Coordinates of C-alpha atoms and ligand atoms in Angstrom, one line a residue:
M29 CA 113.0 128.3 114.8
T30 CA 116.4 128.6 113.7
R31 CA 119.0 131.1 115.5
S32 CA 119.0 134.3 113.9
G33 CA 121.5 134.8 111.3
C34 CA 122.5 131.3 111.0
R35 CA 122.9 130.2 107.4
N36 CA 125.2 127.3 107.2
T37 CA 126.6 126.1 103.8
Y38 CA 128.0 122.3 104.4
S39 CA 130.2 120.8 101.9
F40 CA 131.3 117.8 104.0
Q41 CA 131.2 114.2 102.6
L42 CA 129.2 111.7 104.5
G43 CA 130.8 108.7 105.5
P44 CA 132.9 107.4 108.5
F45 CA 132.2 110.8 110.4
Y46 CA 128.3 110.3 110.3
S47 CA 127.9 110.3 114.0
E48 CA 130.1 113.4 114.4
I49 CA 127.9 115.1 111.5
V50 CA 124.9 114.0 113.2
S51 CA 125.6 115.6 116.6
Q52 CA 126.6 118.8 114.7
L53 CA 123.4 119.0 112.8
Q54 CA 121.4 118.1 116.0
S55 CA 122.4 121.6 117.4
E56 CA 120.7 123.1 114.4
L57 CA 117.2 121.7 115.7
N58 CA 115.4 124.2 117.8
Y59 CA 111.9 122.8 117.9
D60 CA 111.2 121.4 121.4
G61 CA 107.4 120.6 121.1
P62 CA 105.8 117.3 120.7
I63 CA 106.0 115.5 117.4
F64 CA 103.3 113.2 115.9
D65 CA 104.8 110.8 113.4
A66 CA 101.5 110.2 111.2
H67 CA 103.1 107.6 108.9
T68 CA 105.1 104.7 109.8
H69 CA 105.0 100.8 109.0
A70 CA 105.8 97.7 110.8
V71 CA 106.3 94.6 108.7
D72 CA 107.4 92.8 111.8
K73 CA 108.5 93.5 115.4
G74 CA 112.2 93.3 114.5
S75 CA 113.2 96.9 115.1
L76 CA 110.1 98.5 116.5
R77 CA 112.2 99.2 119.7
L78 CA 114.7 101.2 117.8
L79 CA 111.8 103.0 115.9
V80 CA 110.3 104.1 119.2
Q81 CA 113.5 104.9 120.8
I82 CA 115.1 107.0 118.0
G83 CA 111.5 108.8 117.6
Q84 CA 111.6 109.6 121.2
Q85 CA 115.1 111.1 120.8
H86 CA 113.5 113.3 118.2
G87 CA 110.5 114.4 120.4
V88 CA 108.0 111.8 118.8
E89 CA 105.3 111.1 121.4
R90 CA 102.6 109.6 119.3
T91 CA 102.8 107.5 116.2
L92 CA 100.4 106.2 113.3
L93 CA 101.6 102.8 112.9
I94 CA 100.6 100.7 109.9
P95 CA 101.0 97.0 111.0
H96 CA 101.4 94.6 108.2
I97 CA 100.2 91.9 110.0
R98 CA 97.8 91.7 113.2
R99 CA 100.3 90.0 115.5
V100 CA 102.7 93.3 115.2
R101 CA 99.7 95.4 116.0
N102 CA 99.1 93.4 119.3
Y103 CA 102.7 93.5 120.0
A104 CA 103.0 97.2 119.6
E105 CA 100.2 98.0 121.6
K106 CA 101.1 95.7 124.6
K107 CA 104.5 96.9 124.7
Y108 CA 104.0 100.6 124.2
P109 CA 100.5 101.0 125.4
G110 CA 98.9 104.4 124.3
R111 CA 101.7 105.4 122.1
F112 CA 100.3 104.1 118.6
F113 CA 97.4 104.8 116.6
F114 CA 96.7 102.0 114.3
A115 CA 95.8 102.0 110.5
K116 CA 94.6 98.6 109.1
Y117 CA 96.8 97.9 106.0
F118 CA 95.0 97.0 102.6
S119 CA 97.9 96.2 100.2
G120 CA 97.1 96.4 96.4
S121 CA 97.1 92.5 96.5
R122 CA 94.5 92.6 99.4
L123 CA 92.4 94.9 97.6
S124 CA 92.3 92.3 94.5
T125 CA 91.9 89.3 96.5
K126 CA 89.2 90.5 98.9
G127 CA 87.4 92.5 96.3
I128 CA 85.5 95.8 97.0
A129 CA 82.8 93.9 99.0
G130 CA 85.6 92.1 101.1
V131 CA 87.2 95.1 101.9
A132 CA 84.2 97.2 102.8
R133 CA 83.1 94.1 105.3
E134 CA 86.7 94.2 106.9
I135 CA 86.5 98.1 107.4
E136 CA 82.9 97.7 108.9
K137 CA 84.6 95.8 111.7
L138 CA 87.8 97.7 111.8
Q139 CA 87.5 99.5 114.9
D140 CA 86.4 96.4 116.8
D141 CA 89.7 94.9 115.7
G142 CA 91.6 97.7 117.4
Y143 CA 92.4 100.1 114.4
Q144 CA 91.4 103.7 113.9
L145 CA 92.2 104.3 110.3
A146 CA 92.3 102.3 107.0
K147 CA 95.4 102.5 104.6
I148 CA 95.2 101.5 101.1
Q149 CA 98.4 101.1 99.5
N150 CA 97.6 101.2 95.7
A151 CA 101.0 102.6 94.4
P152 CA 101.7 101.7 90.7
G153 CA 104.5 99.2 91.7
M154 CA 102.1 97.0 93.6
G155 CA 102.3 93.6 91.8
R156 CA 98.7 92.8 91.7
R157 CA 97.8 96.1 90.5
V158 CA 100.2 95.9 87.6
K159 CA 99.1 92.3 86.6
A160 CA 95.3 93.3 86.9
K161 CA 95.5 96.1 84.5
P162 CA 93.2 97.0 82.8
D163 CA 90.7 95.3 85.2
R164 CA 92.1 96.4 88.4
I165 CA 90.2 98.1 90.9
R166 CA 90.0 101.7 90.3
I167 CA 89.7 103.8 93.6
G168 CA 88.2 106.7 91.8
D169 CA 85.3 104.7 90.1
E170 CA 81.9 104.3 91.6
S171 CA 82.1 100.8 91.7
C172 CA 84.3 101.4 95.0
T173 CA 81.5 103.3 96.8
P174 CA 81.0 100.3 99.3
I175 CA 84.3 100.9 100.8
F176 CA 83.7 104.5 101.1
A177 CA 80.5 104.1 102.6
A178 CA 81.8 101.8 105.1
L179 CA 84.3 104.4 106.0
V180 CA 81.6 107.2 106.3
D181 CA 79.3 105.0 108.5
N182 CA 82.0 104.2 110.9
E183 CA 83.7 107.7 110.8
I184 CA 87.0 106.2 109.8
P185 CA 89.5 108.3 108.0
L186 CA 91.3 106.9 105.1
L187 CA 95.0 107.0 104.4
L188 CA 95.8 106.6 100.6
H189 CA 98.8 106.0 98.8
M190 CA 97.9 106.1 95.2
S191 CA 101.0 107.6 93.0
D192 CA 104.9 107.9 93.4
P193 CA 107.5 110.2 92.6
D194 CA 108.2 111.5 89.0
T195 CA 111.5 110.0 89.1
Y196 CA 109.7 106.5 89.2
Y197 CA 107.5 107.1 86.2
A198 CA 110.6 108.2 84.3
S199 CA 112.4 105.1 85.1
K200 CA 110.7 102.0 86.5
Y201 CA 107.2 102.8 85.5
A202 CA 108.1 104.1 81.9
N203 CA 106.5 101.3 80.0
G204 CA 103.1 102.5 79.1
D205 CA 101.9 98.7 78.3
V206 CA 102.3 98.0 82.0
Y207 CA 102.0 101.4 84.1
D208 CA 99.5 104.2 83.8
T209 CA 100.9 107.7 83.5
K210 CA 101.4 109.8 86.7
E211 CA 98.5 112.1 85.2
E212 CA 96.3 109.2 85.0
D213 CA 97.0 108.1 88.5
L214 CA 96.6 111.7 89.9
N215 CA 93.1 112.0 88.1
E216 CA 91.9 108.8 89.6
L217 CA 93.1 110.0 93.0
E218 CA 91.4 113.4 92.7
A219 CA 88.3 111.7 91.3
A220 CA 88.1 109.7 94.9
V221 CA 88.6 112.7 96.9
A222 CA 86.0 114.8 94.7
R223 CA 83.4 111.9 94.5
H224 CA 83.6 111.1 98.3
S225 CA 83.3 114.5 99.9
D226 CA 82.3 113.1 103.4
V227 CA 85.2 110.9 103.5
R228 CA 88.2 112.1 105.5
F229 CA 91.4 111.5 103.5
Q230 CA 94.9 111.6 104.5
L231 CA 96.8 111.7 101.2
A232 CA 100.2 109.9 101.7
H233 CA 103.4 111.8 100.3
F234 CA 102.1 115.0 99.6
A235 CA 99.4 113.7 97.7
A236 CA 102.4 112.5 95.4
Q237 CA 102.8 116.1 94.5
P238 CA 105.9 117.9 96.2
E239 CA 107.5 118.3 92.9
M240 CA 107.7 122.0 92.1
D241 CA 105.6 122.0 88.8
R242 CA 103.0 120.0 90.5
L243 CA 102.4 122.4 93.6
S244 CA 100.0 124.5 91.9
N245 CA 97.8 121.5 91.0
L246 CA 98.0 120.4 94.9
A247 CA 97.1 124.0 95.8
R248 CA 94.1 123.8 93.4
W249 CA 93.1 120.6 95.2
L250 CA 93.7 121.9 98.7
D251 CA 91.3 124.9 97.7
S252 CA 88.7 122.8 96.0
Y253 CA 88.4 119.8 98.4
P254 CA 88.4 120.4 102.3
N255 CA 88.1 116.8 103.1
F256 CA 91.9 116.0 102.8
I257 CA 95.2 116.5 104.4
V258 CA 98.7 115.4 103.1
D259 CA 101.6 113.9 105.1
T260 CA 105.1 114.5 104.4
A261 CA 106.0 110.7 104.4
S262 CA 109.2 109.7 102.6
A263 CA 112.2 112.0 103.7
R264 CA 114.0 111.2 100.6
W265 CA 111.2 112.4 98.2
M266 CA 110.2 115.3 100.1
V267 CA 113.4 116.7 101.0
R268 CA 114.5 116.3 97.2
E269 CA 111.7 118.2 95.8
L270 CA 111.0 120.6 98.4
S271 CA 114.4 121.7 98.6
R272 CA 114.5 122.9 94.9
N273 CA 112.8 126.1 95.7
P274 CA 112.6 126.7 99.5
E275 CA 111.2 129.9 99.2
R276 CA 108.0 128.6 96.9
S277 CA 107.8 125.7 99.6
R278 CA 107.9 127.6 102.5
E279 CA 105.2 129.8 101.1
F280 CA 103.2 126.7 100.2
L281 CA 103.4 125.4 103.8
I282 CA 102.9 128.4 105.6
K283 CA 99.7 129.0 103.3
Y284 CA 98.3 125.4 104.0
Q285 CA 99.7 125.0 107.4
D286 CA 96.3 123.6 108.5
R287 CA 96.3 120.8 105.9
V288 CA 99.8 119.3 106.5
V289 CA 100.9 116.5 109.0
F290 CA 104.3 115.2 109.6
G291 CA 105.1 111.5 108.6
T292 CA 108.3 109.7 108.2
D293 CA 107.3 106.3 106.1
C294 CA 109.9 104.9 108.5
I295 CA 109.5 100.9 108.5
A296 CA 110.0 98.5 111.4
F297 CA 111.5 95.5 109.6
F298 CA 114.0 93.0 111.0
R299 CA 115.8 92.8 107.4
F300 CA 116.6 96.5 107.6
K301 CA 119.0 96.0 110.6
W302 CA 121.2 94.3 108.0
R303 CA 120.5 96.2 105.1
F304 CA 120.8 99.9 106.6
G305 CA 121.7 99.3 110.3
S306 CA 118.5 100.5 112.1
K307 CA 119.7 103.3 114.0
N308 CA 121.1 105.4 111.1
Y309 CA 118.2 104.5 109.1
Y310 CA 115.6 105.9 111.5
D311 CA 117.8 108.8 112.7
S312 CA 118.7 109.9 109.3
R313 CA 114.9 110.1 108.3
Y314 CA 113.8 112.3 111.2
L315 CA 117.0 114.5 110.9
A316 CA 116.4 114.9 107.3
L317 CA 112.9 116.1 107.6
R318 CA 113.6 118.3 110.6
L319 CA 116.4 120.0 108.9
L320 CA 114.2 120.8 106.0
L321 CA 111.3 122.1 108.1
E322 CA 113.1 123.7 110.8
T323 CA 116.3 125.2 109.9
D324 CA 117.6 127.5 107.2
V325 CA 120.6 125.3 105.9
R326 CA 121.8 125.5 102.4
G327 CA 123.2 122.8 100.1
M328 CA 123.5 120.3 103.0
P329 CA 123.6 116.4 101.6
L330 CA 120.9 114.2 102.7
P331 CA 122.4 112.1 105.4
F332 CA 121.7 108.9 103.3
K333 CA 121.8 107.9 99.7
D334 CA 119.0 108.9 97.2
K335 CA 119.4 106.5 94.3
D336 CA 117.2 108.7 92.4
T337 CA 120.0 111.4 92.2
T338 CA 123.2 109.6 92.5
N339 CA 124.0 110.5 88.9
T340 CA 123.1 114.0 89.1
G341 CA 125.1 115.3 92.0
G342 CA 123.1 113.8 95.1
T343 CA 120.2 115.3 97.0
L344 CA 120.9 118.5 99.0
I345 CA 118.6 119.9 101.9
N346 CA 117.8 123.4 101.8
G347 CA 115.9 124.2 104.8
L348 CA 112.6 126.1 105.0
S349 CA 112.8 127.5 108.3
L350 CA 109.1 127.7 109.3
P351 CA 107.8 129.8 112.1
D352 CA 107.2 127.9 115.3
R353 CA 103.3 128.2 115.2
V354 CA 103.4 126.4 111.8
L355 CA 105.9 123.7 113.0
R356 CA 103.5 123.1 116.1
K357 CA 100.7 122.6 113.8
I358 CA 102.6 120.6 111.3
Y359 CA 104.2 118.2 113.8
W360 CA 101.4 117.9 116.3
E361 CA 98.1 119.8 116.3
N362 CA 97.0 118.9 112.8
A363 CA 97.4 115.2 113.6
V364 CA 95.6 115.2 116.9
S365 CA 92.6 117.3 115.3
F366 CA 92.5 115.1 112.2
Y367 CA 92.5 111.7 114.2
G368 CA 90.0 113.3 116.7
I369 CA 92.3 112.5 119.7
Ligands
ZN415 ZN1 104.0 104.2 103.6

């Protein structure tokens, strides 16, 4: 996808020249097919218009949106008919308050309510999950079968977020009295995928295993369980880890080109306007992931701050320069066929 012989090393500092840098980087992006962003959120309708606008500038034609409240779902559909595919959001707290039977009941009527997917957010940091330990709902246990049976009966895929970056477990999740280890969380995730072979899973964030020393385990999962795909959501996490060994990452993505969908984890949230400036927030996420997947740049600073690497020199993008046919699958075809559109 990149122009031949174009390997650029960037040494610029991010800052006031951001827009200049962005326009310079745009010229590196040569994929011109459609993009399906398979992982976005809307907490409120505050900056949804910008999310759509910036997405369109990057070729995003369809989007999987996880509205955090029903009102936002209805607004998004009315305002942008046919653009969004909706995942009903079950946060860790909802899981605890509704209980297994309650969640299963909601899944039964999910399609009537206008959703096509279920999203379970059960990451370690979810407040209720922390408080409920050791009695929390364990997705991998047999007790959760009613949830999965409802998904199978209604042919609804499940987007599941179960674990987080290694950097979080080394810092904010380091207290073993409060948090499980990453290995325990991955074991629970694997148990769910293995136990429910007739459920179609979208495992968020590369199944929480984009770290180089975890890729072989993820490859084992992909070889063992045909019932899941992974998404590339979280530009910061994916870029940081997959750039560490671009040759290895490239080989991995080419090998599993049918099992990966593009996603950003961008969030439409009014408050973000004040915190990040929405335009830069969205643009920099699309840009970072596209530079990673499409180009062969080396040592390019991530166009926004990665707080996990501020003390170690920052996050650098090393592009994977994926072939056009692979990009087309990751950006579009895999999502279209997984969601059955
Ligand atoms: Zn997410």
